[in-house]
Coordinates of C-alpha atoms in Angstrom, one line a residue:
Chain E
M32 CA -0.1 0.1 -0.2
T33 CA 1.5 3.7 -0.9
Q34 CA 2.2 5.9 2.0
H35 CA 0.7 9.2 1.9
I36 CA 2.5 12.5 1.1
T37 CA 0.5 14.7 3.3
D38 CA 3.7 16.3 4.9
K39 CA 5.0 16.6 1.2
I40 CA 1.5 18.6 0.3
P41 CA 2.7 22.1 2.2
H42 CA 5.7 22.1 -0.2
F43 CA 3.9 21.1 -3.1
L44 CA 1.7 24.0 -3.1
D45 CA 4.1 26.2 -2.2
R46 CA 6.9 25.1 -4.9
E47 CA 9.7 24.2 -2.6
L48 CA 9.8 20.9 -4.2
S49 CA 12.5 19.6 -7.0
D50 CA 10.7 19.2 -10.4
E51 CA 11.0 15.0 -10.0
E52 CA 9.3 15.8 -6.2
R53 CA 6.8 17.8 -7.8
S54 CA 5.6 15.5 -10.5
V55 CA 6.3 12.1 -7.3
V56 CA 3.4 14.5 -5.2
G57 CA 1.2 15.7 -8.4
E58 CA 0.9 11.6 -9.5
H59 CA 0.0 10.6 -5.7
L60 CA -2.6 13.5 -5.3
I61 CA -3.9 12.3 -8.9
N62 CA -4.8 8.3 -7.5
C63 CA -4.7 9.4 -3.8
A64 CA -8.4 10.6 -1.9
V65 CA -7.1 11.8 1.1
C66 CA -3.9 13.2 0.6
R67 CA -6.8 15.5 -2.1
T68 CA -8.9 16.0 0.3
E69 CA -5.9 17.4 2.5
H70 CA -4.1 19.2 -0.6
D71 CA -7.9 20.8 -0.9
E72 CA -8.3 21.9 2.1
Q73 CA -4.6 23.3 2.6
K74 CA -5.1 24.7 -1.2
A75 CA -8.5 27.2 0.4
G76 CA -6.5 28.4 3.4
R77 CA -3.8 29.5 1.7
E78 CA -5.8 31.1 -0.8
L79 CA -7.4 33.2 1.7
A80 CA -4.2 34.2 3.4
G81 CA -3.4 35.3 -0.5
S82 CA -5.7 38.4 0.0
L83 CA -3.1 39.5 3.5
E84 CA -0.8 42.0 1.9
R85 CA 2.1 44.6 2.7
T86 CA 0.9 47.5 4.3
D87 CA 3.1 50.8 4.4
A88 CA 3.7 52.4 7.3
P89 CA 2.2 55.6 8.3
P90 CA 4.8 58.5 7.3
S91 CA 5.5 60.3 10.4
M92 CA 6.2 56.4 11.7
W93 CA 9.8 57.9 11.8
A94 CA 8.9 61.3 13.2
A95 CA 7.8 58.9 16.4
V96 CA 10.7 56.1 16.5
E97 CA 12.7 59.6 16.9
S98 CA 11.3 61.2 19.5
K99 CA 11.4 57.7 21.2
L100 CA 15.1 57.6 20.5
D101 CA 14.9 60.9 22.1
E102 CA 13.1 60.4 25.2
A103 CA 15.5 56.6 25.5
R104 CA 18.4 59.1 25.6
E105 CA 16.7 61.4 28.3
S106 CA 15.7 58.0 29.9
G107 CA 18.9 56.9 30.2
A108 CA 20.0 60.0 32.2
R109 CA 17.6 59.6 34.9
S110 CA 17.1 56.0 35.7
R111 CA 19.8 56.9 38.9
R112 CA 17.2 59.1 39.9
L113 CA 14.8 57.6 38.8
R114 CA 16.2 54.1 40.7
L115 CA 15.8 55.6 44.1
L116 CA 12.3 56.2 43.2
K117 CA 11.5 53.0 41.9
P118 CA 9.7 51.1 44.8
A119 CA 7.2 54.4 46.0
L120 CA 6.5 54.5 42.8
A121 CA 5.2 50.7 41.8
F122 CA 3.0 50.9 45.2
G123 CA 1.6 54.4 44.0
I124 CA 1.2 52.4 40.4
A125 CA -0.3 49.6 42.0
L126 CA -2.4 51.4 44.3
M127 CA -4.2 53.7 41.9
A128 CA -4.4 50.2 39.2
M129 CA -6.5 48.9 41.9
L130 CA -8.6 51.8 42.5
V131 CA -9.1 51.9 39.0
A132 CA -9.8 48.2 38.4
V133 CA -11.6 47.1 41.2
P134 CA -15.2 49.5 40.0
I135 CA -14.7 48.4 36.5
Y136 CA -14.8 45.1 37.8
I137 CA -17.6 45.1 39.9
Y138 CA -19.8 46.8 36.7
L139 CA -19.0 44.9 34.4
T140 CA -19.5 41.6 36.5
S141 CA -22.7 43.0 37.6
A142 CA -23.7 44.1 34.3
G143 CA -22.5 41.1 32.4
P144 CA -26.1 39.2 33.3
E145 CA -28.3 42.1 31.6
T146 CA -26.1 42.6 28.9
V147 CA -26.7 38.7 28.2
S148 CA -30.3 39.1 28.3
V149 CA -30.3 42.3 25.9
Q150 CA -29.0 40.7 23.2
N151 CA -30.5 37.1 23.8
S152 CA -33.9 39.4 23.8
G153 CA -33.4 40.4 20.3
Q154 CA -32.8 36.7 18.9
E155 CA -32.3 36.9 14.8
P156 CA -34.7 34.4 13.2
R157 CA -33.2 31.3 11.8
P158 CA -31.5 32.5 8.1
S159 CA -33.4 32.1 5.7
S160 CA -32.4 31.2 2.2
W161 CA -32.6 34.6 0.6
R162 CA -32.6 37.2 3.3
L163 CA -32.4 40.8 3.1
L164 CA -29.3 41.6 5.6
E165 CA -29.7 45.5 5.3
T166 CA -30.8 47.7 3.0
R167 CA -29.6 51.8 2.3
G168 CA -31.9 54.0 0.5
N169 CA -35.0 52.6 -0.7
P170 CA -34.9 49.4 -2.6
Q171 CA -37.9 47.9 -4.7
V172 CA -38.6 44.8 -3.2
T173 CA -41.3 42.2 -4.4
K174 CA -42.4 39.3 -2.7
L175 CA -40.7 39.7 0.5
G176 CA -41.5 36.9 3.2
E177 CA -41.6 36.7 6.5
D178 CA -38.2 37.6 8.1
K179 CA -37.4 39.4 5.1
N180 CA -37.3 36.0 2.8
L181 CA -37.1 37.0 -1.0
E182 CA -39.6 34.2 -2.0
I183 CA -39.0 32.6 -5.5
G184 CA -39.6 35.0 -8.4
G185 CA -39.2 38.2 -6.2
V186 CA -37.4 41.3 -7.5
L187 CA -35.1 43.6 -5.4
E188 CA -34.1 46.7 -7.0
T189 CA -32.1 49.7 -6.7
D190 CA -31.6 53.0 -7.7
A191 CA -29.2 55.9 -7.6
A192 CA -29.4 56.2 -4.2
S193 CA -29.9 52.4 -2.8
S194 CA -28.5 49.0 -2.0
A195 CA -28.4 45.9 -0.7
R196 CA -27.1 43.0 1.2
I197 CA -28.8 39.3 1.0
S198 CA -27.2 36.5 2.3
V199 CA -27.6 33.6 0.4
A200 CA -29.2 30.1 2.4
E201 CA -25.9 29.2 5.2
I202 CA -22.9 29.4 2.3
G203 CA -22.7 33.2 1.8
R204 CA -23.6 36.6 1.2
V205 CA -24.4 39.5 -1.8
D206 CA -24.8 42.5 -2.2
I207 CA -26.0 44.8 -4.4
A208 CA -24.9 48.1 -5.9
P209 CA -27.0 51.3 -6.9
N210 CA -28.3 51.4 -10.3
S211 CA -29.5 47.7 -10.0
K212 CA -32.0 45.0 -10.7
V213 CA -31.7 40.8 -9.6
R214 CA -34.5 38.3 -9.6
I215 CA -34.5 35.1 -7.2
V216 CA -35.2 32.3 -9.5
N217 CA -34.0 28.8 -7.5
T218 CA -33.4 27.4 -4.2
S219 CA -32.9 24.2 -3.5
A220 CA -30.5 22.0 -1.8
E221 CA -28.6 21.4 -5.2
E222 CA -28.7 24.7 -6.2
H223 CA -29.8 28.7 -5.5
R224 CA -29.9 30.4 -8.2
M225 CA -30.8 34.0 -8.9
A226 CA -30.2 36.7 -11.7
L227 CA -28.7 39.7 -12.5
D228 CA -30.6 41.8 -14.8
R229 CA -28.6 44.8 -15.0
G230 CA -26.1 46.4 -12.4
V231 CA -23.3 45.1 -10.2
L232 CA -23.2 42.1 -7.3
K233 CA -20.8 41.0 -5.5
A234 CA -20.4 37.5 -3.8
V235 CA -18.8 36.1 -0.9
I236 CA -19.9 32.1 -1.0
V237 CA -17.8 29.5 1.0
A238 CA -19.9 26.4 -0.4
P239 CA -19.7 23.4 -2.8
P240 CA -18.9 24.0 -6.2
R241 CA -21.7 24.7 -8.1
L242 CA -24.4 25.6 -5.3
F243 CA -24.6 29.2 -6.0
I244 CA -25.4 30.6 -9.7
V245 CA -26.3 33.4 -10.9
D246 CA -27.8 34.2 -14.7
T247 CA -27.2 37.1 -16.4
P248 CA -28.6 37.9 -20.3
S249 CA -25.6 36.7 -21.8
A250 CA -23.8 33.9 -19.1
Q251 CA -24.0 31.9 -16.2
A252 CA -21.8 32.7 -13.2
V253 CA -21.2 29.0 -11.1
D254 CA -19.5 29.6 -8.1
L255 CA -16.5 27.0 -7.4
G256 CA -15.9 28.5 -4.0
C257 CA -15.2 32.2 -3.9
A258 CA -15.8 36.1 -4.1
Y259 CA -16.7 37.8 -7.5
T260 CA -18.1 40.8 -9.1
L261 CA -20.4 40.4 -11.6
E262 CA -21.6 43.6 -13.6
V263 CA -24.0 43.4 -16.3
D264 CA -24.7 46.5 -18.4
D265 CA -27.8 48.0 -20.3
D266 CA -27.4 45.6 -23.5
G267 CA -27.2 42.8 -21.2
N268 CA -23.5 42.6 -21.7
S269 CA -21.2 41.1 -18.6
K270 CA -17.9 41.3 -17.0
L271 CA -16.7 39.0 -14.1
H272 CA -14.1 39.9 -11.9
V273 CA -12.9 37.2 -9.2
T274 CA -11.5 38.4 -6.3
S275 CA -11.6 34.8 -4.5
G276 CA -11.4 31.3 -5.3
Y277 CA -12.4 30.4 -8.7
V278 CA -15.7 31.0 -11.0
A279 CA -16.8 29.4 -13.9
L280 CA -18.7 31.4 -16.6
E281 CA -21.1 29.9 -18.9
T282 CA -22.7 30.1 -22.4
E283 CA -24.5 26.9 -23.7
G284 CA -21.8 24.7 -24.7
L285 CA -18.8 26.7 -23.6
E286 CA -17.2 27.9 -20.5
S287 CA -14.4 30.0 -18.7
F288 CA -12.2 29.3 -15.8
V289 CA -11.8 32.2 -14.2
P290 CA -9.7 32.4 -10.7
A291 CA -8.6 35.4 -8.1
G292 CA -7.4 38.4 -10.2
A293 CA -8.8 37.7 -13.0
F294 CA -11.9 39.0 -15.3
C295 CA -14.3 37.5 -17.9
E296 CA -16.6 39.2 -20.3
S297 CA -19.4 37.8 -22.5
K298 CA -21.9 39.8 -24.9
K299 CA -24.9 39.2 -25.5
G300 CA -26.1 36.9 -28.0
G301 CA -24.0 33.8 -26.4
K302 CA -20.2 35.2 -27.2
L303 CA -17.8 34.2 -24.4
G304 CA -14.6 35.5 -23.4
T305 CA -11.6 34.7 -22.2
P306 CA -10.3 34.8 -18.8
F307 CA -7.2 37.3 -18.5
F308 CA -5.5 38.9 -15.5
G309 CA -6.5 42.8 -14.9
D310 CA -2.7 43.7 -14.7
A311 CA -2.0 42.0 -18.2
T312 CA -0.6 44.4 -20.4
A313 CA -2.8 46.8 -22.1
D314 CA -1.4 45.5 -25.8
L315 CA -2.1 41.7 -24.6
K316 CA -5.8 42.7 -23.4
K317 CA -6.6 44.9 -26.6
A318 CA -6.1 41.9 -28.9
L319 CA -7.9 39.4 -27.1
A320 CA -11.1 41.8 -26.7
E321 CA -9.8 41.9 -30.8
F322 CA -9.8 38.3 -30.7
D323 CA -13.1 37.3 -28.8
F324 CA -15.4 40.1 -29.8
S325 CA -14.0 41.4 -33.1
E326 CA -13.3 38.5 -34.8
G327 CA -9.8 39.3 -34.6
G328 CA -7.4 37.6 -37.2
P329 CA -4.1 35.6 -36.7
D330 CA -2.2 38.5 -35.8
T331 CA -4.2 39.3 -32.2
V332 CA -3.3 35.5 -31.3
D333 CA 0.4 36.1 -32.3
T334 CA 0.2 39.4 -30.1
I335 CA -1.4 37.7 -26.8
I336 CA 1.5 35.2 -27.1
S337 CA 4.3 37.6 -27.2
E338 CA 3.0 39.9 -24.6
S339 CA 2.1 37.3 -22.3
R340 CA 3.3 36.8 -18.8
R341 CA 3.8 33.6 -16.8
K342 CA 0.8 34.2 -15.8
D343 CA -0.8 34.6 -18.9
T344 CA -0.9 31.1 -19.5
L345 CA -4.3 31.5 -18.2
T346 CA -5.5 33.0 -21.1
L347 CA -3.4 30.9 -23.4
W348 CA -4.8 27.7 -22.0
H349 CA -8.1 29.0 -22.6
L350 CA -7.2 30.3 -26.1
L351 CA -6.1 26.3 -26.8
E352 CA -9.3 25.4 -28.0
K353 CA -10.8 28.5 -30.1
V354 CA -7.7 28.8 -32.3
P355 CA -6.6 26.9 -35.5
V356 CA -3.9 24.0 -35.2
Q357 CA -1.1 25.8 -36.8
K358 CA -1.3 29.0 -34.0
R359 CA -2.5 25.7 -31.2
S360 CA 1.5 24.6 -31.4
L361 CA 2.5 28.1 -31.0
I362 CA 0.5 28.7 -27.8
I363 CA 1.5 25.2 -26.6
A364 CA 5.1 26.0 -27.1
R365 CA 5.4 29.4 -25.5
I366 CA 3.4 27.5 -21.9
L367 CA 6.3 24.3 -22.4
R368 CA 8.5 27.5 -21.5
E369 CA 6.7 27.9 -18.3
L370 CA 6.1 24.1 -17.1
D371 CA 7.0 20.4 -18.1
L372 CA 4.3 18.8 -19.7
P373 CA 2.5 16.8 -17.0
E374 CA 2.5 13.4 -16.4
G375 CA 0.4 11.4 -19.2
V376 CA 0.1 14.8 -21.1
T377 CA 1.4 14.7 -24.6
V378 CA 1.6 17.6 -27.2
E379 CA -0.1 15.7 -29.2
G380 CA -2.8 15.1 -27.1
L381 CA -2.5 18.5 -26.7
L382 CA -3.0 18.9 -30.2
G383 CA -6.1 17.5 -30.4
L384 CA -7.7 18.8 -27.3
N385 CA -7.8 15.5 -25.5
E386 CA -9.8 16.2 -22.6
T387 CA -8.1 14.4 -20.3
M388 CA -5.1 16.1 -21.2
M389 CA -6.5 19.6 -21.0
M390 CA -7.9 19.4 -17.6
S391 CA -4.1 17.9 -16.2
L392 CA -2.5 20.8 -18.0
R393 CA -4.9 23.3 -16.9
S394 CA -4.8 21.6 -12.5
D395 CA -0.5 22.1 -13.4
L396 CA -0.8 26.0 -14.6
E397 CA -3.3 26.6 -11.6
V398 CA -0.3 26.8 -9.5
L399 CA 1.3 29.5 -11.5
W400 CA -1.8 31.5 -11.4
Y401 CA -2.0 32.1 -7.5
E402 CA 2.2 33.3 -7.5
Q403 CA 2.3 36.7 -6.4
P404 CA 4.1 38.8 -8.0
G405 CA 7.4 40.0 -5.3
W406 CA 7.1 37.3 -3.1
F407 CA 10.7 36.3 -3.9
D408 CA 12.2 39.5 -4.7
E409 CA 15.2 40.7 -1.9
N410 CA 13.3 44.2 -1.5
Chain M
M173 CA 9.9 63.3 7.4
L174 CA 12.5 60.8 6.4
K175 CA 16.0 62.9 5.5
A176 CA 18.3 60.3 5.0
E177 CA 17.6 58.9 1.6
S178 CA 20.0 60.6 -0.6
M179 CA 22.7 60.6 2.5
H180 CA 23.0 56.5 2.5
E181 CA 20.9 55.7 -0.3
N182 CA 24.0 53.5 -1.5
T183 CA 25.6 52.6 2.1
S184 CA 25.8 48.7 2.3
E185 CA 24.0 47.2 5.3
S186 CA 26.7 46.4 7.6
D187 CA 28.3 49.9 6.8
L188 CA 25.5 51.5 8.3
I189 CA 25.2 49.2 11.2
A190 CA 28.9 49.9 12.0
A191 CA 27.6 53.9 11.8
G192 CA 24.5 53.1 13.8
R193 CA 26.6 51.7 16.9
E194 CA 29.0 55.1 16.4
G195 CA 25.6 56.9 17.1
D196 CA 25.1 58.2 13.4
R197 CA 21.6 58.9 13.4
S198 CA 21.1 58.8 9.7
A199 CA 22.4 55.5 9.6
F200 CA 19.8 54.2 12.3
E201 CA 17.0 56.3 9.9
E202 CA 18.4 54.8 6.6
L203 CA 17.9 51.2 8.4
F204 CA 14.5 51.7 9.6
R205 CA 13.8 53.3 6.0
R206 CA 14.6 50.4 3.9
N207 CA 12.8 47.8 7.1
Q208 CA 10.0 49.8 8.4
R209 CA 7.1 48.4 5.8
R210 CA 8.3 44.6 6.8
V211 CA 8.5 45.5 10.6
Y212 CA 5.0 47.9 10.5
S213 CA 3.1 45.1 7.8
V214 CA 4.1 42.0 9.8
A215 CA 2.9 43.7 13.1
F216 CA -0.5 44.7 10.8
N217 CA -1.3 41.4 9.9
F218 CA -0.5 40.3 12.8
F219 CA -3.4 41.8 14.8
G220 CA -6.1 41.7 11.9
G221 CA -4.9 45.4 10.4
D222 CA -4.7 47.5 13.7
R223 CA -3.0 50.4 12.7
Q224 CA -2.6 51.7 16.1
L225 CA -1.1 48.4 17.2
A226 CA 0.6 48.4 14.1
E227 CA 2.7 51.4 14.5
D228 CA 3.5 50.8 18.6
I229 CA 4.8 47.9 17.8
S230 CA 6.7 49.3 15.3
Q231 CA 8.3 51.8 17.5
Q232 CA 8.8 49.4 19.9
V233 CA 10.5 47.4 17.7
F234 CA 13.1 49.9 16.1
L235 CA 13.4 51.0 19.3
K236 CA 15.3 47.2 20.2
L237 CA 17.0 47.6 17.1
Y238 CA 19.0 50.7 18.2
V239 CA 19.4 49.8 22.0
G240 CA 20.5 46.5 20.5
I241 CA 22.7 47.3 17.3
A242 CA 25.8 47.7 19.3
K243 CA 25.4 43.8 20.0
F244 CA 24.8 43.1 16.4
R245 CA 26.6 40.3 15.5
G246 CA 26.7 40.7 11.9
D247 CA 25.6 37.1 11.1
A248 CA 22.1 37.5 9.5
Q249 CA 20.7 40.3 7.4
V250 CA 19.1 43.1 10.2
S251 CA 15.4 42.0 7.9
T252 CA 15.9 38.7 10.1
W253 CA 16.9 40.0 12.8
L254 CA 13.6 43.0 12.7
Y255 CA 11.1 40.0 11.5
R256 CA 12.1 37.9 14.6
V257 CA 12.1 41.2 17.0
T258 CA 8.6 41.7 15.6
V259 CA 7.0 38.4 16.2
N260 CA 8.4 38.3 19.7
Q261 CA 7.0 41.2 20.1
C262 CA 4.3 41.1 18.2
I263 CA 3.1 37.4 21.2
D264 CA 4.1 39.3 24.0
E265 CA 1.6 42.2 23.3
Q266 CA -1.0 39.1 22.2
K267 CA -0.2 37.7 25.4
K268 CA -0.8 41.1 27.2
R269 CA -4.2 41.3 25.5
N270 CA -5.5 37.6 26.5
R271 CA -4.8 38.4 30.0
F272 CA -7.0 42.0 29.6
S273 CA -9.8 40.0 27.7
F274 CA -12.5 40.6 30.1
F275 CA -11.7 44.5 28.5
G276 CA -12.2 42.7 25.2
D277 CA -15.7 44.4 24.2
I278 CA -13.5 47.9 24.6
F279 CA -10.9 47.1 22.7
E280 CA -13.2 45.7 19.9
R281 CA -15.2 48.7 19.8
E282 CA -11.8 50.9 19.5
D283 CA -10.3 48.4 16.7
S284 CA -13.9 48.5 14.6
E285 CA -13.5 52.3 14.6
V286 CA -10.4 52.6 12.7
V287 CA -11.3 50.3 9.9
E288 CA -12.6 52.3 6.3
I289 CA -14.2 51.1 3.6
D290 CA -12.4 52.8 0.3
D291 CA -15.9 52.8 -2.0
S292 CA -13.5 52.2 -4.8
T293 CA -11.5 49.1 -3.7
E294 CA -14.4 48.0 -1.3
E295 CA -14.8 44.4 -2.7
R296 CA -11.3 43.7 -2.2
L297 CA -11.3 45.0 1.3
E298 CA -14.5 43.0 2.5
I299 CA -12.3 39.8 1.7
S300 CA -8.8 41.3 3.2
E301 CA -11.1 42.1 6.4
S302 CA -12.6 38.6 6.4
V303 CA -9.3 37.6 6.0
K304 CA -7.4 39.8 8.7
K305 CA -10.1 39.1 11.0
A306 CA -9.7 34.9 10.4
V307 CA -5.7 35.3 10.5
A308 CA -5.9 37.6 14.2
E309 CA -8.1 34.7 15.2
L310 CA -5.2 31.9 14.6
K311 CA -3.1 31.2 17.7
P312 CA -0.1 32.7 17.4
I313 CA 2.2 30.0 16.6
F314 CA 0.2 29.5 13.7
R315 CA -0.2 33.0 12.7
A316 CA 3.4 34.0 12.3
P317 CA 4.3 32.0 10.1
L318 CA 1.2 32.2 8.1
V319 CA 2.1 36.0 8.1
L320 CA 5.7 35.4 7.0
K321 CA 4.8 33.4 4.4
H322 CA 1.9 35.3 2.1
V323 CA 2.2 39.3 3.4
E324 CA 6.4 38.8 3.3
G325 CA 7.0 36.3 1.3
L326 CA 9.5 34.1 3.1
S327 CA 10.8 30.9 2.2
Y328 CA 11.1 28.2 4.1
S329 CA 14.5 28.2 5.4
E330 CA 13.8 32.0 5.8
M331 CA 10.8 31.4 8.1
A332 CA 12.9 28.8 9.8
Q333 CA 15.7 30.6 10.3
V334 CA 13.3 34.0 12.1
L335 CA 11.3 31.5 14.3
D336 CA 14.1 29.2 15.4
I337 CA 12.4 25.7 14.3
S338 CA 13.1 23.6 11.8
E339 CA 11.6 23.5 8.1
G340 CA 9.5 20.6 9.0
T341 CA 8.1 22.5 11.5
V342 CA 7.1 25.3 9.6
A343 CA 5.1 23.5 7.2
S344 CA 3.2 21.7 9.5
R345 CA 2.3 25.1 11.1
L346 CA 1.4 26.2 7.7
S347 CA -0.2 23.1 6.9
R348 CA -2.9 23.4 9.9
G349 CA -3.0 27.3 9.8
H350 CA -4.4 27.4 6.2
K351 CA -6.3 24.5 7.5
M352 CA -7.7 26.5 10.3
L353 CA -7.8 29.5 8.3
A354 CA -10.3 27.5 5.8
E355 CA -12.4 26.4 8.6
S356 CA -12.5 29.7 10.7
L357 CA -13.6 32.0 7.5
R358 CA -16.4 29.4 7.1
H359 CA -17.7 29.5 10.9
L360 CA -17.5 33.1 10.4
Q361 CA -19.5 33.5 6.9
V362 CA -22.1 31.4 8.6
S363 CA -22.4 33.0 12.1
G364 CA -22.1 36.9 9.7
N365 CA -25.7 35.3 8.6
Q366 CA -27.5 34.4 11.0

């Protein structure tokens, strides 16, 4: 029986293994459900932690440090005098602490039960499937039942001065921005579905994949465990921006897999765009828009390939099934500059768009899509 | 306002330390300038985005650097030493806060007033705020490697050096921290809807 490799999973996720070790672990993960579950759990936490970021110190901090340095120098000069006063000072501080702390403690302990009973008296009702949690301004709502529960078929419409927040069962919440219109389409153990007819919504969902779905006039956004913003313009075109996890943007028969940091558009009439990272070059984005929506020719594909960075393999992977075979080989060559083909994946298979090989390649590429810029820089 | 940038911009770290030992304030200022973001970021993320606390801790850390620079042996980079002192300072602060946890409500209210949501980056901040809070609730031994990795991008060997533990322990704490974070955020999401 093969031994589990759970101790290798953090190294695998953090790319701290040699190529040889990586492929051993990768192969094991494909075949071992236990290690795969462990991998997925760690990966979820790692993705969440990815939203932590460096923060600049306030400009005033040096002045504060400098002042502390001056104080330290002065206190050094005073230390001899202070040492003589220390016992008296300590006694005074202890006495003051008692005088302050005892009444506060008595107040808090006596007020405790009363506080608890006040909180309990306003006990919230159990969460409903689509409960209106908060509103700003006066959004128009139809089919609002008891406990502020939006029923199926209910419509919530905000104007320029209103917005709303809705809970989605126990799996997350959706914020509806001003000038937006949403409808509740369905709710069941298998799916919670709403429609965004126009405007902007922001969803934060923690749930198994495909449990939360948003229909738009041009596509449907299928949650794969994530947070995202979805925008629908007056013509029914959609724009998705994923901020955490993954979302699948789908039209009939087509699917774009959109990870955190990436965008994807769809046009009314069923045209589904190719996902791209928000920090891709302007030339790449322009060429991609031409390719997706203006029937751009082969030159646009060449531009996309030449402008692509390591993580733009997201865009390249999706383009594989949209371009003629000649361009497909150029894209594969570009991807091969970033990683070796996974075990069992061949160039021929990719040229033929073998589904298993495509998914295996995507699985390996995902690691590149989550690398953070500057992580390994010295400064 | 920082003034040292032009004066010591190209001075090596070891020369800055040597000058700092001699009491050269501008050399120390340059060391501060090069490292302030690291120290502040670690403290900021260790305590769920509490700016005031991050600033207080940063000031203490640089004060320790100033006082201890004479004894700095130079066998590691200043940044490594600062990371270690910052994490220790954060853990000490956490212990203090635990000791006075019966004032928890008061502190929480003060902290929440510090958070300001800018409409233009609201969506990013929402996720980030939830994660920050969840990270701040992890035990410090799991929180420290998580912050050093995800905020500062330290490698396993660098984290091992900073935290004075083996690389295997770093990996183990990271994996447990990641799992607890996922679980903790799931819990926050559920309770947020009740």
